[in-house]
């Protein structure tokens, strides 16, 4: 669907049709919708496997919970580390679709291999390769979204993409459980169907996502960034006729951009105090006494709220400022922690916590890359997003390890109280660091991007 652009003046966001006056351009580019469809299809495939993998490994292959925890850490850590490689390769090759396609293709190739693996070693290798594919595609995909969207509509575009992606996250587990209930060799059937769905996602990418990587035209007035980012940094591209080569030194030099560096630092700080979803659901179950049969539905509650609010939250960030929405999301998460710590065991408590959890993701998951896009030159867009995304993912992985240790040593209450206190402090720091830049500082940021563009 196309969403009407209501955030830009008619003189900037509209075209004139002969005899009919201004005609408003779609607020969400076709590239964004195509990538959303690819992500939705791929997420259906991935979540089908993710939903049954713990049962398959522990109940089917006899893997210990400790072994599964270690495998899960590798499963998520590899993706975070490979993001940097995917982002740099996409910028260096100047073909974001190619690198994203390699990532999607590698993940799709791994799905049917699960049918042939029946021991921990081969399965570990296959899962590592699958996560490598995810890491390769994430930054180029987000760069394609940002480069095809005007700066003042970045939040909405990422919100649409995340909503479509979350639709896949909802449908995948439901499809897996349906297959398990109607087939004899349930796990093999899930892996087989997942492989077919993954191939469909690659086909959609090849047919409907354009190869162009040029940044979208920038209106004269770009607003609602997280802070005041330099307009030149958001739109700088090399000469189309003689593009300058992108070197590793240029990519590392992105951290010299004050606004990007501030975003990266704040993403890491907040990630270090963001308790993982699995722990939140376990805490909610222990706090409210939810039965084991209902536990698999808890992630669907978060995903449903995220799906409903991702687009409105992105559009709101474009209008009132991404910093405000981003920090509000963490305030909502902190409220959820408070309910888990001190609220009575009301019947409505699970719904309140899941709603706040979903609202947190809606206010942050698409808003952060939209803010990053406003601070990074076009020719290094994927690398900049990979830097921030990798830092945040590794920080959240570290938080999971620390929270698990604190739970073991202190118990659930003190561990969550420590995480909540840390989140409050880090959010306060982020509120100061991400404050809107003064005009003189914004001009300084713009000047600092010039060497990067000419390198």
CSV table of C-alpha atoms in Angstrom, one decimal:
chain,number,residue,atom,x,y,z
A,1,UNK,CA,0.0,0.0,0.0
A,2,UNK,CA,1.0,3.6,-0.4
A,3,UNK,CA,0.7,6.0,2.4
A,4,UNK,CA,0.0,9.6,1.7
A,5,UNK,CA,2.8,12.0,2.5
A,6,UNK,CA,1.4,14.5,5.0
A,7,UNK,CA,4.6,15.7,6.5
A,8,UNK,CA,6.1,17.6,3.6
A,9,UNK,CA,4.8,20.9,2.1
A,10,UNK,CA,3.2,20.5,-1.3
A,11,UNK,CA,5.9,22.5,-3.0
A,12,UNK,CA,8.5,19.9,-1.9
A,13,UNK,CA,6.7,16.6,-1.8
A,14,UNK,CA,4.2,17.0,-4.6
A,15,UNK,CA,4.3,16.8,-8.4
A,16,UNK,CA,2.0,18.8,-10.7
A,17,UNK,CA,-0.2,16.9,-13.1
A,18,UNK,CA,-1.4,18.9,-16.2
A,19,UNK,CA,-4.8,20.4,-15.4
A,20,UNK,CA,-5.1,18.7,-12.1
A,21,UNK,CA,-2.9,20.6,-9.7
A,22,UNK,CA,-0.4,19.1,-7.3
A,23,UNK,CA,-0.3,15.3,-7.0
A,24,UNK,CA,1.3,14.0,-3.8
A,25,UNK,CA,4.0,11.4,-4.2
A,26,UNK,CA,3.7,8.2,-2.2
A,27,UNK,CA,5.2,8.5,1.3
A,28,UNK,CA,6.6,5.0,1.2
A,29,UNK,CA,8.7,4.1,-1.9
A,30,UNK,CA,8.1,0.9,-3.8
A,31,UNK,CA,11.6,-0.2,-2.8
A,32,UNK,CA,10.5,-0.1,0.8
A,33,UNK,CA,7.4,-2.1,0.2
A,34,UNK,CA,9.3,-4.7,-1.9
A,35,UNK,CA,12.0,-5.1,0.9
A,36,UNK,CA,9.2,-5.3,3.4
A,37,UNK,CA,7.7,-8.2,1.5
A,38,UNK,CA,11.1,-9.9,1.3
A,39,UNK,CA,11.6,-9.5,5.0
A,40,UNK,CA,8.1,-10.8,5.8
A,41,UNK,CA,8.6,-13.9,3.7
A,42,UNK,CA,12.1,-14.5,5.0
A,43,UNK,CA,10.9,-14.0,8.6
A,44,UNK,CA,8.1,-16.6,8.1
A,45,UNK,CA,10.8,-19.0,7.0
A,46,UNK,CA,13.2,-18.2,9.8
A,47,UNK,CA,10.7,-18.1,12.6
A,48,UNK,CA,9.3,-21.5,11.6
A,49,UNK,CA,12.8,-22.9,12.3
A,50,UNK,CA,13.3,-20.8,15.4
A,51,UNK,CA,10.0,-21.8,16.9
A,52,UNK,CA,10.8,-25.6,16.8
A,53,UNK,CA,14.6,-25.5,17.2
A,54,UNK,CA,14.8,-25.7,21.0
A,55,UNK,CA,12.4,-28.6,21.1
A,56,UNK,CA,14.2,-30.3,18.2
A,57,UNK,CA,17.7,-29.9,19.7
A,58,UNK,CA,16.8,-30.7,23.4
A,59,UNK,CA,14.0,-33.2,23.0
A,60,UNK,CA,14.9,-34.7,19.6
A,61,UNK,CA,18.7,-34.7,19.7
A,62,UNK,CA,19.2,-34.7,23.5
A,63,UNK,CA,21.2,-31.5,23.7
A,64,UNK,CA,21.6,-30.1,27.2
A,65,UNK,CA,20.1,-26.7,28.1
A,66,UNK,CA,23.7,-25.4,28.7
A,67,UNK,CA,24.7,-26.6,25.3
A,68,UNK,CA,21.7,-24.9,23.8
A,69,UNK,CA,22.5,-21.7,25.6
A,70,UNK,CA,26.0,-21.7,24.1
A,71,UNK,CA,24.6,-22.5,20.6
A,72,UNK,CA,22.1,-19.7,21.0
A,73,UNK,CA,24.8,-17.3,21.9
A,74,UNK,CA,26.8,-18.2,18.8
A,75,UNK,CA,23.6,-18.1,16.7
A,76,UNK,CA,23.0,-14.4,17.6
A,77,UNK,CA,26.6,-13.3,18.1
A,78,UNK,CA,27.7,-14.2,14.6
A,79,UNK,CA,24.9,-12.2,13.0
A,80,UNK,CA,26.0,-9.1,14.9
A,81,UNK,CA,29.7,-9.4,14.0
A,82,UNK,CA,29.1,-10.0,10.3
A,83,UNK,CA,27.0,-6.9,10.0
A,84,UNK,CA,30.1,-4.8,9.7
A,85,UNK,CA,31.4,-6.9,6.9
A,86,UNK,CA,28.1,-6.8,5.0
A,87,UNK,CA,27.8,-3.0,5.4
A,88,UNK,CA,31.4,-2.3,4.2
A,89,UNK,CA,31.1,-4.7,1.3
A,90,UNK,CA,27.8,-3.1,0.1
A,91,UNK,CA,29.3,0.4,0.2
A,92,UNK,CA,32.6,-0.7,-1.4
A,93,UNK,CA,30.8,-2.6,-4.2
A,94,UNK,CA,28.2,0.2,-4.5
A,95,UNK,CA,25.6,-2.5,-4.9
A,96,UNK,CA,23.5,-2.9,-1.8
A,97,UNK,CA,21.1,-5.3,-3.5
A,98,UNK,CA,23.9,-7.7,-4.5
A,99,UNK,CA,25.2,-8.0,-0.9
A,100,UNK,CA,21.7,-8.3,0.5
A,101,UNK,CA,20.9,-10.9,-2.1
A,102,UNK,CA,23.9,-12.9,-1.1
A,103,UNK,CA,22.8,-12.8,2.5
A,104,UNK,CA,19.3,-13.8,1.7
A,105,UNK,CA,20.5,-16.6,-0.6
A,106,UNK,CA,22.9,-18.0,2.0
A,107,UNK,CA,20.2,-18.2,4.6
A,108,UNK,CA,17.8,-19.8,2.1
A,109,UNK,CA,20.5,-22.4,1.2
A,110,UNK,CA,21.0,-23.4,4.8
A,111,UNK,CA,17.3,-24.3,5.4
A,112,UNK,CA,17.2,-27.5,3.3
A,113,UNK,CA,20.6,-28.6,4.8
A,114,UNK,CA,18.8,-29.0,8.1
A,115,UNK,CA,17.1,-32.0,6.6
A,116,UNK,CA,20.4,-33.7,6.3
A,117,UNK,CA,21.9,-32.8,9.6
A,118,UNK,CA,21.2,-35.0,12.6
A,119,UNK,CA,24.0,-34.2,15.1
A,120,UNK,CA,25.1,-31.1,16.9
A,121,UNK,CA,28.3,-30.4,14.9
A,122,UNK,CA,26.7,-30.1,11.4
A,123,UNK,CA,23.7,-28.3,12.8
A,124,UNK,CA,26.0,-25.8,14.5
A,125,UNK,CA,27.8,-25.1,11.2
A,126,UNK,CA,24.5,-24.7,9.3
A,127,UNK,CA,23.1,-22.3,11.9
A,128,UNK,CA,26.3,-20.3,11.9
A,129,UNK,CA,26.1,-20.0,8.1
A,130,UNK,CA,22.4,-19.0,8.3
A,131,UNK,CA,23.2,-16.2,10.8
A,132,UNK,CA,26.1,-15.1,8.6
A,133,UNK,CA,23.5,-14.6,5.8
A,134,UNK,CA,21.4,-12.5,8.2
A,135,UNK,CA,24.4,-10.4,9.2
A,136,UNK,CA,25.4,-9.8,5.6
A,137,UNK,CA,21.9,-8.6,4.5
A,138,UNK,CA,20.8,-6.4,7.4
A,139,UNK,CA,22.9,-3.3,6.8
A,140,UNK,CA,22.6,-3.3,3.0
A,141,UNK,CA,18.8,-3.8,3.3
A,142,UNK,CA,18.4,-0.9,5.7
A,143,UNK,CA,20.7,1.3,3.5
A,144,UNK,CA,18.4,0.6,0.5
A,145,UNK,CA,15.4,1.7,2.6
A,146,UNK,CA,17.1,4.9,3.7
A,147,UNK,CA,18.5,5.8,0.3
A,148,UNK,CA,15.1,5.4,-1.4
A,149,UNK,CA,13.3,7.6,1.1
A,150,UNK,CA,13.4,11.4,1.7
A,151,UNK,CA,15.0,12.3,5.0
A,152,UNK,CA,11.7,13.7,6.5
A,153,UNK,CA,10.0,10.3,6.0
A,154,UNK,CA,12.7,7.9,7.2
A,155,UNK,CA,10.9,7.0,10.4
A,156,UNK,CA,7.7,6.1,8.5
A,157,UNK,CA,9.5,4.1,5.9
A,158,UNK,CA,11.4,2.0,8.6
A,159,UNK,CA,8.1,1.7,10.5
A,160,UNK,CA,6.4,0.2,7.5
A,161,UNK,CA,9.3,-2.2,6.9
A,162,UNK,CA,9.4,-3.3,10.5
A,163,UNK,CA,5.6,-3.8,10.6
A,164,UNK,CA,5.8,-6.1,7.5
A,165,UNK,CA,8.8,-7.9,9.0
A,166,UNK,CA,6.9,-8.5,12.3
A,167,UNK,CA,4.0,-9.9,10.3
A,168,UNK,CA,6.3,-12.7,9.3
A,169,UNK,CA,7.5,-13.1,12.9
A,170,UNK,CA,3.8,-13.7,13.8
A,171,UNK,CA,3.0,-16.1,11.0
A,172,UNK,CA,6.2,-18.2,11.2
A,173,UNK,CA,5.5,-19.8,14.6
A,174,UNK,CA,1.9,-20.3,13.8
A,175,UNK,CA,2.8,-22.1,10.5
A,176,UNK,CA,5.4,-24.3,12.3
A,177,UNK,CA,2.9,-25.4,15.0
A,178,UNK,CA,0.3,-26.1,12.4
A,179,UNK,CA,2.7,-28.3,10.4
A,180,UNK,CA,3.7,-30.1,13.6
A,181,UNK,CA,0.1,-30.9,14.4
A,182,UNK,CA,-0.8,-32.4,11.0
A,183,UNK,CA,2.3,-34.2,9.9
A,184,UNK,CA,4.1,-37.4,11.1
A,185,UNK,CA,7.7,-36.3,10.5
A,186,UNK,CA,7.0,-32.9,11.9
A,187,UNK,CA,10.5,-31.4,12.2
A,188,UNK,CA,11.5,-32.4,8.7
A,189,UNK,CA,8.3,-31.1,7.3
A,190,UNK,CA,8.9,-27.7,9.0
A,191,UNK,CA,12.5,-27.5,7.7
A,192,UNK,CA,11.3,-28.4,4.1
A,193,UNK,CA,8.5,-25.9,4.0
A,194,UNK,CA,10.8,-23.3,5.5
A,195,UNK,CA,13.3,-23.8,2.7
A,196,UNK,CA,10.6,-23.3,0.1
A,197,UNK,CA,9.4,-20.1,1.7
A,198,UNK,CA,13.0,-18.8,1.9
A,199,UNK,CA,13.5,-19.4,-1.8
A,200,UNK,CA,10.4,-17.4,-2.5
A,201,UNK,CA,11.8,-14.5,-0.5
A,202,UNK,CA,15.0,-14.5,-2.7
A,203,UNK,CA,12.9,-14.6,-5.9
A,204,UNK,CA,10.9,-11.5,-4.7
A,205,UNK,CA,14.1,-9.7,-4.0
A,206,UNK,CA,15.5,-10.4,-7.4
A,207,UNK,CA,12.3,-9.5,-9.3
A,208,UNK,CA,11.0,-6.5,-7.4
A,209,UNK,CA,13.8,-4.7,-5.6
A,210,UNK,CA,15.7,-2.3,-7.9
A,211,UNK,CA,19.5,-2.4,-8.0
A,212,UNK,CA,20.0,1.3,-7.8
A,213,UNK,CA,21.6,2.7,-4.7
A,214,UNK,CA,21.5,6.4,-5.3
A,215,UNK,CA,20.2,8.4,-2.4
A,216,UNK,CA,16.7,9.9,-2.7
A,217,UNK,CA,16.4,13.5,-3.6
A,218,UNK,CA,16.5,15.6,-0.5
A,219,UNK,CA,14.0,18.4,0.0
A,220,UNK,CA,15.3,21.8,1.0
A,221,UNK,CA,14.0,21.4,4.5
A,222,UNK,CA,14.7,18.1,6.3
A,223,UNK,CA,13.3,17.9,9.8
A,224,UNK,CA,12.6,15.5,12.6
A,225,UNK,CA,16.1,13.9,12.9
A,226,UNK,CA,17.4,12.7,16.2
A,227,UNK,CA,19.0,16.0,17.0
A,228,UNK,CA,19.9,18.3,14.2
A,229,UNK,CA,22.0,16.3,11.8
A,230,UNK,CA,24.0,18.0,9.0
A,231,UNK,CA,22.0,18.1,5.8
A,232,UNK,CA,25.1,17.5,3.8
A,233,UNK,CA,25.9,14.3,5.7
A,234,UNK,CA,22.5,12.9,4.9
A,235,UNK,CA,22.6,13.6,1.2
A,236,UNK,CA,26.3,13.5,0.3
A,237,UNK,CA,27.0,11.2,-2.6
A,238,UNK,CA,30.1,11.0,-4.9
A,239,UNK,CA,30.0,12.1,-8.5
A,240,UNK,CA,27.9,9.6,-10.4
A,241,UNK,CA,30.4,9.7,-13.3
A,242,UNK,CA,33.5,9.3,-11.3
A,243,UNK,CA,32.6,7.7,-7.9
A,244,UNK,CA,35.4,7.7,-5.4
A,245,UNK,CA,36.4,4.3,-4.0
A,246,UNK,CA,35.2,3.4,-0.6
A,247,UNK,CA,38.1,2.4,1.6
A,248,UNK,CA,38.2,0.7,5.0
A,249,UNK,CA,39.8,3.9,6.4
A,250,UNK,CA,36.8,5.9,5.2
A,251,UNK,CA,34.5,3.5,7.0
A,252,UNK,CA,36.4,3.7,10.3
A,253,UNK,CA,36.5,7.5,9.9
A,254,UNK,CA,32.7,7.6,10.3
A,255,UNK,CA,33.2,7.5,14.1
A,256,UNK,CA,34.7,10.9,13.8
A,257,UNK,CA,31.3,12.3,13.0
A,258,UNK,CA,30.0,13.6,16.3
A,259,UNK,CA,26.3,12.8,15.8
A,260,UNK,CA,27.0,9.2,14.6
A,261,UNK,CA,29.4,8.6,17.4
A,262,UNK,CA,26.8,9.9,19.9
A,263,UNK,CA,24.2,7.6,18.4
A,264,UNK,CA,26.6,4.6,18.6
A,265,UNK,CA,27.6,5.2,22.2
A,266,UNK,CA,24.0,5.7,23.3
A,267,UNK,CA,22.8,2.5,21.4
A,268,UNK,CA,25.5,0.6,23.2
A,269,UNK,CA,24.8,2.0,26.7
A,270,UNK,CA,21.0,1.4,26.3
A,271,UNK,CA,21.7,-2.1,24.9
A,272,UNK,CA,23.8,-3.0,28.0
A,273,UNK,CA,20.7,-2.4,30.1
A,274,UNK,CA,18.0,-3.9,27.9
A,275,UNK,CA,17.0,-7.3,29.2
A,276,UNK,CA,16.5,-9.9,26.4
A,277,UNK,CA,13.0,-10.9,25.4
A,278,UNK,CA,13.4,-14.5,26.6
A,279,UNK,CA,14.2,-13.2,30.1
A,280,UNK,CA,11.3,-10.8,30.1
A,281,UNK,CA,8.9,-13.6,29.2
A,282,UNK,CA,10.4,-15.9,31.9
A,283,UNK,CA,10.1,-13.1,34.5
A,284,UNK,CA,6.5,-12.5,33.5
A,285,UNK,CA,5.7,-16.2,33.8
A,286,UNK,CA,7.2,-16.4,37.2
A,287,UNK,CA,5.6,-13.2,38.4
A,288,UNK,CA,2.0,-14.1,37.2
A,289,UNK,CA,2.0,-17.9,37.2
A,290,UNK,CA,1.2,-18.2,33.5
A,291,UNK,CA,0.9,-21.9,32.6
A,292,UNK,CA,3.5,-23.6,30.4
A,293,UNK,CA,1.0,-24.2,27.7
A,294,UNK,CA,0.6,-20.4,27.3
A,295,UNK,CA,4.2,-19.5,27.4
A,296,UNK,CA,4.8,-19.8,23.6
A,297,UNK,CA,2.1,-17.1,23.0
A,298,UNK,CA,3.9,-14.4,25.0
A,299,UNK,CA,6.2,-13.4,22.1
A,300,UNK,CA,3.2,-13.1,19.9
A,301,UNK,CA,1.7,-10.5,22.2
A,302,UNK,CA,4.8,-8.3,21.9
A,303,UNK,CA,4.9,-8.8,18.2
A,304,UNK,CA,1.2,-8.0,17.7
A,305,UNK,CA,1.6,-4.6,19.5
A,306,UNK,CA,4.8,-3.9,17.6
A,307,UNK,CA,3.0,-4.6,14.3
A,308,UNK,CA,0.1,-2.3,15.2
A,309,UNK,CA,2.3,0.6,16.3
A,310,UNK,CA,5.4,0.5,14.2
A,311,UNK,CA,4.1,2.7,11.4
A,312,UNK,CA,2.4,5.3,13.7
A,313,UNK,CA,5.5,5.5,15.9
A,314,UNK,CA,7.8,6.0,12.8
A,315,UNK,CA,5.5,8.7,11.4
A,316,UNK,CA,5.3,10.4,14.9
A,317,UNK,CA,9.1,10.4,15.0
A,318,UNK,CA,9.3,12.1,11.7
A,319,UNK,CA,6.9,14.8,13.0
A,320,UNK,CA,8.1,15.5,16.5
A,321,UNK,CA,11.7,14.3,16.5
A,322,UNK,CA,13.3,10.9,16.6
A,323,UNK,CA,15.1,11.6,19.9
A,324,UNK,CA,11.8,12.1,21.7
A,325,UNK,CA,10.2,8.9,20.4
A,326,UNK,CA,13.4,6.9,20.9
A,327,UNK,CA,13.8,7.9,24.6
A,328,UNK,CA,10.0,7.5,25.2
A,329,UNK,CA,10.3,3.9,24.0
A,330,UNK,CA,12.9,3.2,26.7
A,331,UNK,CA,10.8,5.0,29.3
A,332,UNK,CA,8.0,2.6,28.4
A,333,UNK,CA,10.3,-0.4,28.8
A,334,UNK,CA,11.4,1.0,32.2
A,335,UNK,CA,7.7,1.1,33.1
A,336,UNK,CA,7.4,-2.5,32.2
A,337,UNK,CA,10.3,-3.4,34.4
A,338,UNK,CA,8.6,-1.5,37.3
A,339,UNK,CA,5.4,-3.4,36.8
A,340,UNK,CA,7.3,-6.7,36.9
A,341,UNK,CA,9.0,-5.6,40.1
A,342,UNK,CA,6.3,-4.0,42.2
A,343,UNK,CA,2.8,-4.4,40.6
A,344,UNK,CA,0.4,-6.8,42.3
A,345,UNK,CA,-0.4,-10.0,40.3
A,346,UNK,CA,-3.4,-8.5,38.6
A,347,UNK,CA,-5.1,-10.5,35.8
A,348,UNK,CA,-4.3,-7.6,33.5
A,349,UNK,CA,-0.5,-7.6,34.3
A,350,UNK,CA,0.6,-9.8,31.5
A,351,UNK,CA,-1.3,-7.7,28.9
A,352,UNK,CA,0.1,-4.5,30.3
A,353,UNK,CA,3.7,-5.8,30.3
A,354,UNK,CA,3.5,-7.2,26.8
A,355,UNK,CA,1.9,-4.0,25.5
A,356,UNK,CA,4.7,-1.9,27.0
A,357,UNK,CA,7.2,-4.3,25.6
A,358,UNK,CA,5.7,-4.1,22.1
A,359,UNK,CA,5.5,-0.3,22.3
A,360,UNK,CA,9.2,-0.2,23.2
A,361,UNK,CA,10.1,-2.0,20.0
A,362,UNK,CA,7.7,0.2,17.9
A,363,UNK,CA,9.3,3.4,19.3
A,364,UNK,CA,13.0,2.2,18.9
A,365,UNK,CA,13.5,-0.5,16.3
A,366,UNK,CA,12.9,1.6,13.2
A,367,UNK,CA,13.5,5.0,14.7
A,368,UNK,CA,17.2,4.3,15.4
A,369,UNK,CA,18.2,3.4,11.8
A,370,UNK,CA,16.2,6.3,10.6
A,371,UNK,CA,18.3,8.6,12.9
A,372,UNK,CA,21.5,6.9,11.7
A,373,UNK,CA,20.6,7.5,8.1
A,374,UNK,CA,20.3,11.2,8.7
A,375,UNK,CA,23.9,11.4,9.9
A,376,UNK,CA,25.8,9.3,7.4
A,377,UNK,CA,26.9,10.2,3.9
A,378,UNK,CA,25.1,8.2,1.2
A,379,UNK,CA,28.1,6.3,0.0
A,380,UNK,CA,28.8,5.0,3.5
A,381,UNK,CA,25.2,4.5,4.5
A,382,UNK,CA,25.3,0.7,5.0
A,383,UNK,CA,28.6,0.9,6.9
A,384,UNK,CA,27.3,3.5,9.3
A,385,UNK,CA,24.2,1.5,10.0
A,386,UNK,CA,26.3,-1.6,10.6
A,387,UNK,CA,28.5,0.2,13.1
A,388,UNK,CA,25.5,1.2,15.2
A,389,UNK,CA,23.6,-2.1,14.8
A,390,UNK,CA,26.6,-4.2,15.7
A,391,UNK,CA,27.4,-2.2,18.8
A,392,UNK,CA,23.8,-2.4,19.9
A,393,UNK,CA,23.5,-6.2,19.3
A,394,UNK,CA,26.8,-7.0,21.0
A,395,UNK,CA,25.7,-4.8,24.0
A,396,UNK,CA,22.4,-6.7,24.3
A,397,UNK,CA,24.2,-10.0,24.1
A,398,UNK,CA,26.5,-8.8,27.0
A,399,UNK,CA,23.4,-7.8,28.9
A,400,UNK,CA,21.9,-11.2,28.5
A,401,UNK,CA,25.1,-12.8,29.9
A,402,UNK,CA,25.2,-10.4,32.8
A,403,UNK,CA,21.5,-10.7,33.6
A,404,UNK,CA,21.7,-14.5,33.6
A,405,UNK,CA,24.6,-14.3,36.0
A,406,UNK,CA,22.9,-11.8,38.3
A,407,UNK,CA,19.7,-14.0,38.3
A,408,UNK,CA,21.8,-17.0,39.3
A,409,UNK,CA,23.6,-15.1,42.1
A,410,UNK,CA,21.0,-12.7,43.4
A,411,UNK,CA,17.6,-13.9,42.2
A,412,UNK,CA,15.1,-12.4,39.8
A,413,UNK,CA,14.1,-9.3,41.8
A,414,UNK,CA,17.5,-7.9,42.5
A,415,UNK,CA,18.7,-8.7,39.0
A,416,UNK,CA,15.8,-6.9,37.4
A,417,UNK,CA,16.1,-3.9,39.8
A,418,UNK,CA,19.8,-3.6,38.8
A,419,UNK,CA,18.9,-3.6,35.1
A,420,UNK,CA,16.1,-1.0,35.7
A,421,UNK,CA,18.5,1.3,37.6
A,422,UNK,CA,21.1,0.9,34.8
A,423,UNK,CA,18.5,1.6,32.2
A,424,UNK,CA,17.3,4.8,34.0
A,425,UNK,CA,20.9,6.1,34.3
A,426,UNK,CA,21.7,5.3,30.6
A,427,UNK,CA,18.5,6.8,29.4
A,428,UNK,CA,19.3,10.0,31.3
A,429,UNK,CA,22.8,10.1,29.7
A,430,UNK,CA,21.3,9.5,26.3
A,431,UNK,CA,18.8,12.3,26.8
A,432,UNK,CA,21.7,14.7,27.3
A,433,UNK,CA,24.0,13.3,24.6
A,434,UNK,CA,21.4,13.2,21.9
A,435,UNK,CA,20.0,16.7,22.5
A,436,UNK,CA,19.5,18.7,19.4
A,437,UNK,CA,22.8,20.3,18.1
A,438,UNK,CA,23.2,24.0,18.0
A,439,UNK,CA,23.4,25.6,14.5
A,440,UNK,CA,27.1,26.1,14.8
A,441,UNK,CA,27.7,22.5,15.8
A,442,UNK,CA,25.5,21.3,12.9
A,443,UNK,CA,27.7,23.3,10.5
A,444,UNK,CA,30.8,21.7,12.1
A,445,UNK,CA,29.3,18.2,11.6
A,446,UNK,CA,28.7,19.1,7.9
A,447,UNK,CA,32.3,20.3,7.4
A,448,UNK,CA,33.6,17.1,9.0
A,449,UNK,CA,31.9,15.0,6.4
A,450,UNK,CA,33.7,16.6,3.4
A,451,UNK,CA,37.0,14.7,3.7
A,452,UNK,CA,35.0,11.5,3.9
A,453,UNK,CA,33.1,12.3,0.7
A,454,UNK,CA,36.2,13.2,-1.2
A,455,UNK,CA,38.4,10.3,0.0
